[in-house]
Amino acid sequence: MATAPDSVLTVERDGHVATLWLDNPDKRNALGLPFWRDMPGVIDELEDDDDVRAIVIAGRGVCFSAGIDVAFLGGGVGSLAPETGMFKGLRNIKRLQHAITAVAECSKPTIAAVHGWCVGAGVDLITACDIRVCSSDAKFSVRETKLAIVADVGTLQRLPRIVAAGHVAELALTGKDIDADRAARIGLVNDVYPDAEAVLKGARELAGEIAALSPSAVQGTKHVLRHAADHSVNDGLDYVALWNSSQLPRGDVQEAIAAFMEKRPPQFTGE
């Protein structure tokens, strides 16, 4: 997948499910230059792979992610634009945003499987996913105010679409840590599993359920949901009516009907 010598992203495939690993355990998956540089390309490759129907994002080692690499934040390990330095100018910040937005805009469902710490930029990443699950030892923190910066890579825009405004304000303004139980209570995560192994297994099983369905219907549903978030109910109804009018004659619909009539599992192709 990503082939750069300093790559911190690896991909495993199992049937129609891909697991995208944050693979820098020695640094607790702190997100430095290789992550920000490579993430859009890895997502593009998974997007273009018709065999991949759902993506699990997980972290190697003791935690999901310790957040942005502080050395990278300070410019100590280079930057996306070396001649200007890290965070000097709008263009550099937009490049970082692009790495997370690539996940949010992926047409294929994404599931974050969190264990241990998920801090700062790690929260940016999981809020760009469609579904989040975690282990019982997970801890979450929108940590940027404690670094004297404003979170600028997506949390402040996406978290309010996931949890209520009061919880967003508390987490973002205080930079406090919350545990898995509270994350579940406020709706940040769907489910809490006993440990890292269990949450990965649960995320992959959920991805497998999704991947067994018609990819055109699943991706269409994600697309329509994303449209609905920014439009009125009536606009959304018009949009999905147009969408389905072009999709209903497709092969997967006919296969679903045939499988129901024949009392057998459907075999979807995405057509």
PDB file of C-alpha atoms in Angstrom:
ATOM      1  CA  MET A   1       0.000   0.000   0.000  1.00  0.00           C
ATOM      2  CA  ALA A   2       2.076   2.982   1.209  1.00  0.00           C
ATOM      3  CA  THR A   3       5.687   2.262   0.290  1.00  0.00           C
ATOM      4  CA  ALA A   4       7.712   5.198   1.662  1.00  0.00           C
ATOM      5  CA  PRO A   5      10.525   4.016   3.965  1.00  0.00           C
ATOM      6  CA  ASP A   6       9.113   6.031   6.855  1.00  0.00           C
ATOM      7  CA  SER A   7       5.486   5.000   6.275  1.00  0.00           C
ATOM      8  CA  VAL A   8       3.369   4.674   9.409  1.00  0.00           C
ATOM      9  CA  LEU A   9       0.278   3.296   7.640  1.00  0.00           C
ATOM     10  CA  THR A  10      -0.234  -0.361   6.726  1.00  0.00           C
ATOM     11  CA  VAL A  11      -3.246  -2.177   5.311  1.00  0.00           C
ATOM     12  CA  GLU A  12      -4.543  -5.709   5.873  1.00  0.00           C
ATOM     13  CA  ARG A  13      -7.331  -7.220   3.799  1.00  0.00           C
ATOM     14  CA  ASP A  14      -9.743  -9.967   4.770  1.00  0.00           C
ATOM     15  CA  GLY A  15     -12.395 -10.552   2.126  1.00  0.00           C
ATOM     16  CA  HIS A  16     -14.127  -7.246   1.468  1.00  0.00           C
ATOM     17  CA  VAL A  17     -12.883  -5.617   4.699  1.00  0.00           C
ATOM     18  CA  ALA A  18      -9.648  -3.622   4.898  1.00  0.00           C
ATOM     19  CA  THR A  19      -7.999  -2.746   8.203  1.00  0.00           C
ATOM     20  CA  LEU A  20      -5.972   0.455   7.978  1.00  0.00           C
ATOM     21  CA  TRP A  21      -3.402   0.468  10.760  1.00  0.00           C
ATOM     22  CA  LEU A  22      -1.772   3.452  12.390  1.00  0.00           C
ATOM     23  CA  ASP A  23       1.514   1.599  12.547  1.00  0.00           C
ATOM     24  CA  ASN A  24       3.966   3.602  14.613  1.00  0.00           C
ATOM     25  CA  PRO A  25       3.686   1.893  18.013  1.00  0.00           C
ATOM     26  CA  ASP A  26       7.079   3.080  19.280  1.00  0.00           C
ATOM     27  CA  LYS A  27       5.683   6.625  19.290  1.00  0.00           C
ATOM     28  CA  ARG A  28       2.192   5.566  20.422  1.00  0.00           C
ATOM     29  CA  ASN A  29       0.968   6.356  16.904  1.00  0.00           C
ATOM     30  CA  ALA A  30       1.684  10.062  17.285  1.00  0.00           C
ATOM     31  CA  LEU A  31       0.716  11.664  13.978  1.00  0.00           C
ATOM     32  CA  GLY A  32       3.749  13.197  12.301  1.00  0.00           C
ATOM     33  CA  LEU A  33       4.768  14.045   8.754  1.00  0.00           C
ATOM     34  CA  PRO A  34       4.453  10.502   7.304  1.00  0.00           C
ATOM     35  CA  PHE A  35       0.824  10.247   8.453  1.00  0.00           C
ATOM     36  CA  TRP A  36      -0.239  13.640   7.117  1.00  0.00           C
ATOM     37  CA  ARG A  37       1.641  13.082   3.868  1.00  0.00           C
ATOM     38  CA  ASP A  38       0.454   9.530   3.154  1.00  0.00           C
ATOM     39  CA  MET A  39      -3.100   9.290   4.498  1.00  0.00           C
ATOM     40  CA  PRO A  40      -4.876  10.825   1.470  1.00  0.00           C
ATOM     41  CA  GLY A  41      -3.075   8.496  -0.944  1.00  0.00           C
ATOM     42  CA  VAL A  42      -3.818   5.379   1.113  1.00  0.00           C
ATOM     43  CA  ILE A  43      -7.500   6.329   1.299  1.00  0.00           C
ATOM     44  CA  ASP A  44      -7.530   6.943  -2.466  1.00  0.00           C
ATOM     45  CA  GLU A  45      -6.111   3.471  -3.076  1.00  0.00           C
ATOM     46  CA  LEU A  46      -8.767   1.867  -0.866  1.00  0.00           C
ATOM     47  CA  GLU A  47     -11.416   3.989  -2.555  1.00  0.00           C
ATOM     48  CA  ASP A  48     -10.324   2.733  -5.973  1.00  0.00           C
ATOM     49  CA  ASP A  49     -10.175  -0.934  -4.901  1.00  0.00           C
ATOM     50  CA  ASP A  50     -13.555  -2.456  -5.758  1.00  0.00           C
ATOM     51  CA  ASP A  51     -12.817  -5.472  -3.556  1.00  0.00           C
ATOM     52  CA  VAL A  52     -12.811  -3.226  -0.474  1.00  0.00           C
ATOM     53  CA  ARG A  53     -16.311  -2.474   0.783  1.00  0.00           C
ATOM     54  CA  ALA A  54     -15.649  -1.345   4.374  1.00  0.00           C
ATOM     55  CA  ILE A  55     -12.612   0.001   6.243  1.00  0.00           C
ATOM     56  CA  VAL A  56     -11.603  -0.409   9.883  1.00  0.00           C
ATOM     57  CA  ILE A  57      -9.082   2.111  11.238  1.00  0.00           C
ATOM     58  CA  ALA A  58      -7.082   0.887  14.245  1.00  0.00           C
ATOM     59  CA  GLY A  59      -3.807   1.536  16.045  1.00  0.00           C
ATOM     60  CA  ARG A  60      -0.901  -0.813  16.680  1.00  0.00           C
ATOM     61  CA  GLY A  61       0.628  -1.044  20.138  1.00  0.00           C
ATOM     62  CA  VAL A  62      -0.646   0.318  23.426  1.00  0.00           C
ATOM     63  CA  CYS A  63      -3.062   2.933  22.093  1.00  0.00           C
ATOM     64  CA  PHE A  64      -4.957   4.237  19.092  1.00  0.00           C
ATOM     65  CA  SER A  65      -3.106   7.558  18.895  1.00  0.00           C
ATOM     66  CA  ALA A  66      -1.352   9.929  21.270  1.00  0.00           C
ATOM     67  CA  GLY A  67      -2.320  12.791  18.940  1.00  0.00           C
ATOM     68  CA  ILE A  68      -0.188  14.999  16.760  1.00  0.00           C
ATOM     69  CA  ASP A  69       3.562  14.493  17.027  1.00  0.00           C
ATOM     70  CA  VAL A  70       4.555  17.461  19.187  1.00  0.00           C
ATOM     71  CA  ALA A  71       8.013  17.607  17.580  1.00  0.00           C
ATOM     72  CA  PHE A  72       6.312  17.877  14.187  1.00  0.00           C
ATOM     73  CA  LEU A  73       3.977  20.545  15.552  1.00  0.00           C
ATOM     74  CA  GLY A  74       7.003  22.553  16.576  1.00  0.00           C
ATOM     75  CA  GLY A  75       8.756  22.067  13.253  1.00  0.00           C
ATOM     76  CA  GLY A  76      11.489  19.884  14.739  1.00  0.00           C
ATOM     77  CA  VAL A  77      11.142  17.050  12.218  1.00  0.00           C
ATOM     78  CA  GLY A  78      10.446  19.009   9.059  1.00  0.00           C
ATOM     79  CA  SER A  79       7.107  20.033   7.618  1.00  0.00           C
ATOM     80  CA  LEU A  80       4.849  19.647   4.659  1.00  0.00           C
ATOM     81  CA  ALA A  81       6.371  22.812   3.226  1.00  0.00           C
ATOM     82  CA  PRO A  82       9.958  23.033   4.551  1.00  0.00           C
ATOM     83  CA  GLU A  83      10.593  26.470   3.113  1.00  0.00           C
ATOM     84  CA  THR A  84       7.864  28.015   5.263  1.00  0.00           C
ATOM     85  CA  GLY A  85       7.845  25.823   8.395  1.00  0.00           C
ATOM     86  CA  MET A  86       5.004  24.036  10.103  1.00  0.00           C
ATOM     87  CA  PHE A  87       1.756  25.925  10.714  1.00  0.00           C
ATOM     88  CA  LYS A  88       3.070  29.095   9.042  1.00  0.00           C
ATOM     89  CA  GLY A  89       0.267  29.916   6.702  1.00  0.00           C
ATOM     90  CA  LEU A  90      -3.141  28.795   5.677  1.00  0.00           C
ATOM     91  CA  ARG A  91      -1.881  26.371   3.031  1.00  0.00           C
ATOM     92  CA  ASN A  92      -0.061  24.172   5.551  1.00  0.00           C
ATOM     93  CA  ILE A  93      -3.102  23.866   7.806  1.00  0.00           C
ATOM     94  CA  LYS A  94      -5.281  23.044   4.809  1.00  0.00           C
ATOM     95  CA  ARG A  95      -2.896  20.208   3.921  1.00  0.00           C
ATOM     96  CA  LEU A  96      -3.349  18.704   7.373  1.00  0.00           C
ATOM     97  CA  GLN A  97      -7.111  19.109   7.109  1.00  0.00           C
ATOM     98  CA  HIS A  98      -7.027  17.305   3.774  1.00  0.00           C
ATOM     99  CA  ALA A  99      -5.596  14.168   5.385  1.00  0.00           C
ATOM    100  CA  ILE A 100      -8.591  13.906   7.731  1.00  0.00           C
ATOM    101  CA  THR A 101     -11.149  15.087   5.183  1.00  0.00           C
ATOM    102  CA  ALA A 102     -10.011  12.270   2.893  1.00  0.00           C
ATOM    103  CA  VAL A 103     -11.377   9.844   5.481  1.00  0.00           C
ATOM    104  CA  ALA A 104     -14.624  11.780   5.915  1.00  0.00           C
ATOM    105  CA  GLU A 105     -15.202  11.908   2.167  1.00  0.00           C
ATOM    106  CA  CYS A 106     -14.372   8.271   1.462  1.00  0.00           C
ATOM    107  CA  SER A 107     -17.428   6.683  -0.141  1.00  0.00           C
ATOM    108  CA  LYS A 108     -16.812   3.427   1.728  1.00  0.00           C
ATOM    109  CA  PRO A 109     -17.936   3.076   5.351  1.00  0.00           C
ATOM    110  CA  THR A 110     -15.208   3.637   7.930  1.00  0.00           C
ATOM    111  CA  ILE A 111     -15.161   2.286  11.480  1.00  0.00           C
ATOM    112  CA  ALA A 112     -12.702   3.509  14.112  1.00  0.00           C
ATOM    113  CA  ALA A 113     -11.602   0.814  16.580  1.00  0.00           C
ATOM    114  CA  VAL A 114     -10.112   2.702  19.518  1.00  0.00           C
ATOM    115  CA  HIS A 115      -8.124   1.304  22.421  1.00  0.00           C
ATOM    116  CA  GLY A 116      -6.077   3.175  24.964  1.00  0.00           C
ATOM    117  CA  TRP A 117      -5.496   6.865  24.369  1.00  0.00           C
ATOM    118  CA  CYS A 118      -7.153   8.803  21.551  1.00  0.00           C
ATOM    119  CA  VAL A 119      -5.936  12.365  21.898  1.00  0.00           C
ATOM    120  CA  GLY A 120      -6.149  15.568  19.862  1.00  0.00           C
ATOM    121  CA  ALA A 121      -5.570  14.713  16.221  1.00  0.00           C
ATOM    122  CA  GLY A 122      -6.658  11.160  17.025  1.00  0.00           C
ATOM    123  CA  VAL A 123     -10.092  12.600  17.845  1.00  0.00           C
ATOM    124  CA  ASP A 124      -9.996  14.521  14.554  1.00  0.00           C
ATOM    125  CA  LEU A 125      -9.473  11.180  12.825  1.00  0.00           C
ATOM    126  CA  ILE A 126     -12.226   9.218  14.570  1.00  0.00           C
ATOM    127  CA  THR A 127     -14.788  11.991  14.131  1.00  0.00           C
ATOM    128  CA  ALA A 128     -14.173  11.688  10.377  1.00  0.00           C
ATOM    129  CA  CYS A 129     -15.218   8.015  10.562  1.00  0.00           C
ATOM    130  CA  ASP A 130     -18.814   6.867  10.183  1.00  0.00           C
ATOM    131  CA  ILE A 131     -18.841   4.643  13.274  1.00  0.00           C
ATOM    132  CA  ARG A 132     -16.684   4.531  16.411  1.00  0.00           C
ATOM    133  CA  VAL A 133     -16.242   1.674  18.878  1.00  0.00           C
ATOM    134  CA  CYS A 134     -13.748   1.383  21.716  1.00  0.00           C
ATOM    135  CA  SER A 135     -12.253  -0.834  24.394  1.00  0.00           C
ATOM    136  CA  SER A 136     -12.996  -0.342  28.089  1.00  0.00           C
ATOM    137  CA  ASP A 137      -9.563   1.214  28.666  1.00  0.00           C
ATOM    138  CA  ALA A 138     -10.042   3.901  26.006  1.00  0.00           C
ATOM    139  CA  LYS A 139      -9.576   7.545  26.937  1.00  0.00           C
ATOM    140  CA  PHE A 140     -10.460  10.504  24.729  1.00  0.00           C
ATOM    141  CA  SER A 141      -9.279  14.099  24.878  1.00  0.00           C
ATOM    142  CA  VAL A 142      -9.729  17.145  22.670  1.00  0.00           C
ATOM    143  CA  ARG A 143      -6.391  18.327  23.986  1.00  0.00           C
ATOM    144  CA  GLU A 144      -5.597  21.380  21.831  1.00  0.00           C
ATOM    145  CA  THR A 145      -6.493  24.116  24.348  1.00  0.00           C
ATOM    146  CA  LYS A 146      -3.898  22.635  26.694  1.00  0.00           C
ATOM    147  CA  LEU A 147      -1.330  23.235  23.941  1.00  0.00           C
ATOM    148  CA  ALA A 148      -2.581  26.834  23.576  1.00  0.00           C
ATOM    149  CA  ILE A 149      -4.017  26.244  20.103  1.00  0.00           C
ATOM    150  CA  VAL A 150      -7.474  25.972  18.567  1.00  0.00           C
ATOM    151  CA  ALA A 151      -8.285  22.520  17.160  1.00  0.00           C
ATOM    152  CA  ASP A 152      -8.091  23.103  13.420  1.00  0.00           C
ATOM    153  CA  VAL A 153      -8.181  19.729  11.635  1.00  0.00           C
ATOM    154  CA  GLY A 154     -11.873  18.846  11.956  1.00  0.00           C
ATOM    155  CA  THR A 155     -12.946  18.042  15.523  1.00  0.00           C
ATOM    156  CA  LEU A 156     -14.705  21.367  16.105  1.00  0.00           C
ATOM    157  CA  GLN A 157     -16.626  20.917  12.862  1.00  0.00           C
ATOM    158  CA  ARG A 158     -17.463  17.188  13.079  1.00  0.00           C
ATOM    159  CA  LEU A 159     -17.853  16.487  16.795  1.00  0.00           C
ATOM    160  CA  PRO A 160     -20.994  18.703  17.037  1.00  0.00           C
ATOM    161  CA  ARG A 161     -22.634  16.382  14.502  1.00  0.00           C
ATOM    162  CA  ILE A 162     -21.943  13.405  16.754  1.00  0.00           C
ATOM    163  CA  VAL A 163     -22.577  14.573  20.334  1.00  0.00           C
ATOM    164  CA  ALA A 164     -24.646  17.343  21.930  1.00  0.00           C
ATOM    165  CA  ALA A 165     -23.371  20.915  22.028  1.00  0.00           C
ATOM    166  CA  GLY A 166     -22.815  21.031  25.774  1.00  0.00           C
ATOM    167  CA  HIS A 167     -20.533  17.989  25.670  1.00  0.00           C
ATOM    168  CA  VAL A 168     -18.635  19.434  22.700  1.00  0.00           C
ATOM    169  CA  ALA A 169     -18.071  22.713  24.539  1.00  0.00           C
ATOM    170  CA  GLU A 170     -16.922  20.979  27.729  1.00  0.00           C
ATOM    171  CA  LEU A 171     -14.462  18.706  25.952  1.00  0.00           C
ATOM    172  CA  ALA A 172     -13.099  21.377  23.603  1.00  0.00           C
ATOM    173  CA  LEU A 173     -12.826  24.185  26.150  1.00  0.00           C
ATOM    174  CA  THR A 174     -11.337  22.185  29.037  1.00  0.00           C
ATOM    175  CA  GLY A 175      -9.165  19.705  27.148  1.00  0.00           C
ATOM    176  CA  LYS A 176     -10.180  17.150  29.794  1.00  0.00           C
ATOM    177  CA  ASP A 177      -9.932  13.380  29.425  1.00  0.00           C
ATOM    178  CA  ILE A 178     -13.026  11.205  29.340  1.00  0.00           C
ATOM    179  CA  ASP A 179     -13.222   7.445  29.689  1.00  0.00           C
ATOM    180  CA  ALA A 180     -14.982   4.836  27.583  1.00  0.00           C
ATOM    181  CA  ASP A 181     -18.133   4.824  29.706  1.00  0.00           C
ATOM    182  CA  ARG A 182     -18.697   8.527  29.283  1.00  0.00           C
ATOM    183  CA  ALA A 183     -17.819   8.344  25.587  1.00  0.00           C
ATOM    184  CA  ALA A 184     -20.615   5.794  25.214  1.00  0.00           C
ATOM    185  CA  ARG A 185     -23.078   7.820  27.304  1.00  0.00           C
ATOM    186  CA  ILE A 186     -22.661  10.931  25.166  1.00  0.00           C
ATOM    187  CA  GLY A 187     -22.773   8.963  21.900  1.00  0.00           C
ATOM    188  CA  LEU A 188     -19.167   9.420  20.837  1.00  0.00           C
ATOM    189  CA  VAL A 189     -18.855   5.634  20.508  1.00  0.00           C
ATOM    190  CA  ASN A 190     -21.494   3.048  19.636  1.00  0.00           C
ATOM    191  CA  ASP A 191     -20.190   0.214  21.815  1.00  0.00           C
ATOM    192  CA  VAL A 192     -17.551  -0.539  24.443  1.00  0.00           C
ATOM    193  CA  TYR A 193     -15.662  -3.855  24.316  1.00  0.00           C
ATOM    194  CA  PRO A 194     -13.573  -5.477  27.068  1.00  0.00           C
ATOM    195  CA  ASP A 195     -10.127  -4.974  25.515  1.00  0.00           C
ATOM    196  CA  ALA A 196      -8.144  -4.102  22.385  1.00  0.00           C
ATOM    197  CA  GLU A 197      -8.494  -7.552  20.852  1.00  0.00           C
ATOM    198  CA  ALA A 198     -12.237  -7.563  21.380  1.00  0.00           C
ATOM    199  CA  VAL A 199     -12.796  -4.090  19.942  1.00  0.00           C
ATOM    200  CA  LEU A 200     -10.832  -4.950  16.808  1.00  0.00           C
ATOM    201  CA  LYS A 201     -12.814  -8.170  16.414  1.00  0.00           C
ATOM    202  CA  GLY A 202     -16.088  -6.308  16.963  1.00  0.00           C
ATOM    203  CA  ALA A 203     -15.177  -3.575  14.478  1.00  0.00           C
ATOM    204  CA  ARG A 204     -14.225  -6.132  11.852  1.00  0.00           C
ATOM    205  CA  GLU A 205     -17.446  -8.072  12.392  1.00  0.00           C
ATOM    206  CA  LEU A 206     -19.466  -4.884  11.994  1.00  0.00           C
ATOM    207  CA  ALA A 207     -17.505  -4.035   8.855  1.00  0.00           C
ATOM    208  CA  GLY A 208     -18.195  -7.556   7.595  1.00  0.00           C
ATOM    209  CA  GLU A 209     -21.943  -7.068   8.095  1.00  0.00           C
ATOM    210  CA  ILE A 210     -21.781  -3.913   6.004  1.00  0.00           C
ATOM    211  CA  ALA A 211     -19.520  -5.465   3.376  1.00  0.00           C
ATOM    212  CA  ALA A 212     -21.990  -8.320   2.865  1.00  0.00           C
ATOM    213  CA  LEU A 213     -24.582  -5.858   1.587  1.00  0.00           C
ATOM    214  CA  SER A 214     -24.801  -4.245  -1.833  1.00  0.00           C
ATOM    215  CA  PRO A 215     -21.838  -1.834  -2.096  1.00  0.00           C
ATOM    216  CA  SER A 216     -23.816   0.469  -4.353  1.00  0.00           C
ATOM    217  CA  ALA A 217     -26.628   0.656  -1.781  1.00  0.00           C
ATOM    218  CA  VAL A 218     -24.235   1.107   1.145  1.00  0.00           C
ATOM    219  CA  GLN A 219     -22.196   3.800  -0.560  1.00  0.00           C
ATOM    220  CA  GLY A 220     -25.365   5.445  -1.831  1.00  0.00           C
ATOM    221  CA  THR A 221     -26.775   5.505   1.700  1.00  0.00           C
ATOM    222  CA  LYS A 222     -23.590   7.129   3.009  1.00  0.00           C
ATOM    223  CA  HIS A 223     -23.705   9.688   0.209  1.00  0.00           C
ATOM    224  CA  VAL A 224     -27.353  10.541   0.891  1.00  0.00           C
ATOM    225  CA  LEU A 225     -26.725  10.822   4.645  1.00  0.00           C
ATOM    226  CA  ARG A 226     -23.857  13.226   3.998  1.00  0.00           C
ATOM    227  CA  HIS A 227     -26.059  15.332   1.714  1.00  0.00           C
ATOM    228  CA  ALA A 228     -28.851  15.369   4.316  1.00  0.00           C
ATOM    229  CA  ALA A 229     -26.523  16.807   6.966  1.00  0.00           C
ATOM    230  CA  ASP A 230     -26.236  20.078   5.020  1.00  0.00           C
ATOM    231  CA  HIS A 231     -29.721  20.375   3.494  1.00  0.00           C
ATOM    232  CA  SER A 232     -33.370  20.625   4.482  1.00  0.00           C
ATOM    233  CA  VAL A 233     -35.609  17.578   4.752  1.00  0.00           C
ATOM    234  CA  ASN A 234     -37.356  18.477   1.494  1.00  0.00           C
ATOM    235  CA  ASP A 235     -34.053  18.939  -0.322  1.00  0.00           C
ATOM    236  CA  GLY A 236     -32.921  15.591   1.025  1.00  0.00           C
ATOM    237  CA  LEU A 237     -36.091  13.860  -0.124  1.00  0.00           C
ATOM    238  CA  ASP A 238     -35.703  15.291  -3.620  1.00  0.00           C
ATOM    239  CA  TYR A 239     -32.067  14.205  -3.678  1.00  0.00           C
ATOM    240  CA  VAL A 240     -32.714  10.608  -2.608  1.00  0.00           C
ATOM    241  CA  ALA A 241     -35.614  10.348  -5.047  1.00  0.00           C
ATOM    242  CA  LEU A 242     -33.289  11.281  -7.900  1.00  0.00           C
ATOM    243  CA  TRP A 243     -30.619   8.947  -6.549  1.00  0.00           C
ATOM    244  CA  ASN A 244     -32.896   5.930  -6.302  1.00  0.00           C
ATOM    245  CA  SER A 245     -34.561   6.564  -9.641  1.00  0.00           C
ATOM    246  CA  SER A 246     -31.168   5.955 -11.235  1.00  0.00           C
ATOM    247  CA  GLN A 247     -30.262   3.020  -8.987  1.00  0.00           C
ATOM    248  CA  LEU A 248     -33.387   0.850  -8.834  1.00  0.00           C
ATOM    249  CA  PRO A 249     -32.879  -0.836 -12.211  1.00  0.00           C
ATOM    250  CA  ARG A 250     -29.385  -1.961 -11.213  1.00  0.00           C
ATOM    251  CA  GLY A 251     -28.299  -5.583 -10.878  1.00  0.00           C
ATOM    252  CA  ASP A 252     -27.954  -5.687  -7.087  1.00  0.00           C
ATOM    253  CA  VAL A 253     -31.618  -4.775  -6.686  1.00  0.00           C
ATOM    254  CA  GLN A 254     -32.641  -7.627  -8.956  1.00  0.00           C
ATOM    255  CA  GLU A 255     -30.299  -9.976  -7.083  1.00  0.00           C
ATOM    256  CA  ALA A 256     -31.810  -8.968  -3.726  1.00  0.00           C
ATOM    257  CA  ILE A 257     -35.307  -9.714  -5.008  1.00  0.00           C
ATOM    258  CA  ALA A 258     -34.248 -13.025  -6.546  1.00  0.00           C
ATOM    259  CA  ALA A 259     -32.433 -14.103  -3.371  1.00  0.00           C
ATOM    260  CA  PHE A 260     -35.491 -13.291  -1.260  1.00  0.00           C
ATOM    261  CA  MET A 261     -37.785 -15.267  -3.531  1.00  0.00           C
ATOM    262  CA  GLU A 262     -35.373 -18.208  -3.670  1.00  0.00           C
ATOM    263  CA  LYS A 263     -34.685 -18.109   0.096  1.00  0.00           C
ATOM    264  CA  ARG A 264     -30.901 -17.869  -0.316  1.00  0.00           C
ATOM    265  CA  PRO A 265     -28.215 -15.378   0.685  1.00  0.00           C
ATOM    266  CA  PRO A 266     -27.753 -12.667  -1.960  1.00  0.00           C
ATOM    267  CA  GLN A 267     -24.479 -12.349  -3.845  1.00  0.00           C
ATOM    268  CA  PHE A 268     -23.968  -8.651  -4.424  1.00  0.00           C
ATOM    269  CA  THR A 269     -21.490  -7.335  -6.988  1.00  0.00           C
ATOM    270  CA  GLY A 270     -21.995  -3.580  -6.726  1.00  0.00           C
ATOM    271  CA  GLU A 271     -23.637  -3.401 -10.128  1.00  0.00           C
TER     272      GLU A 271
END
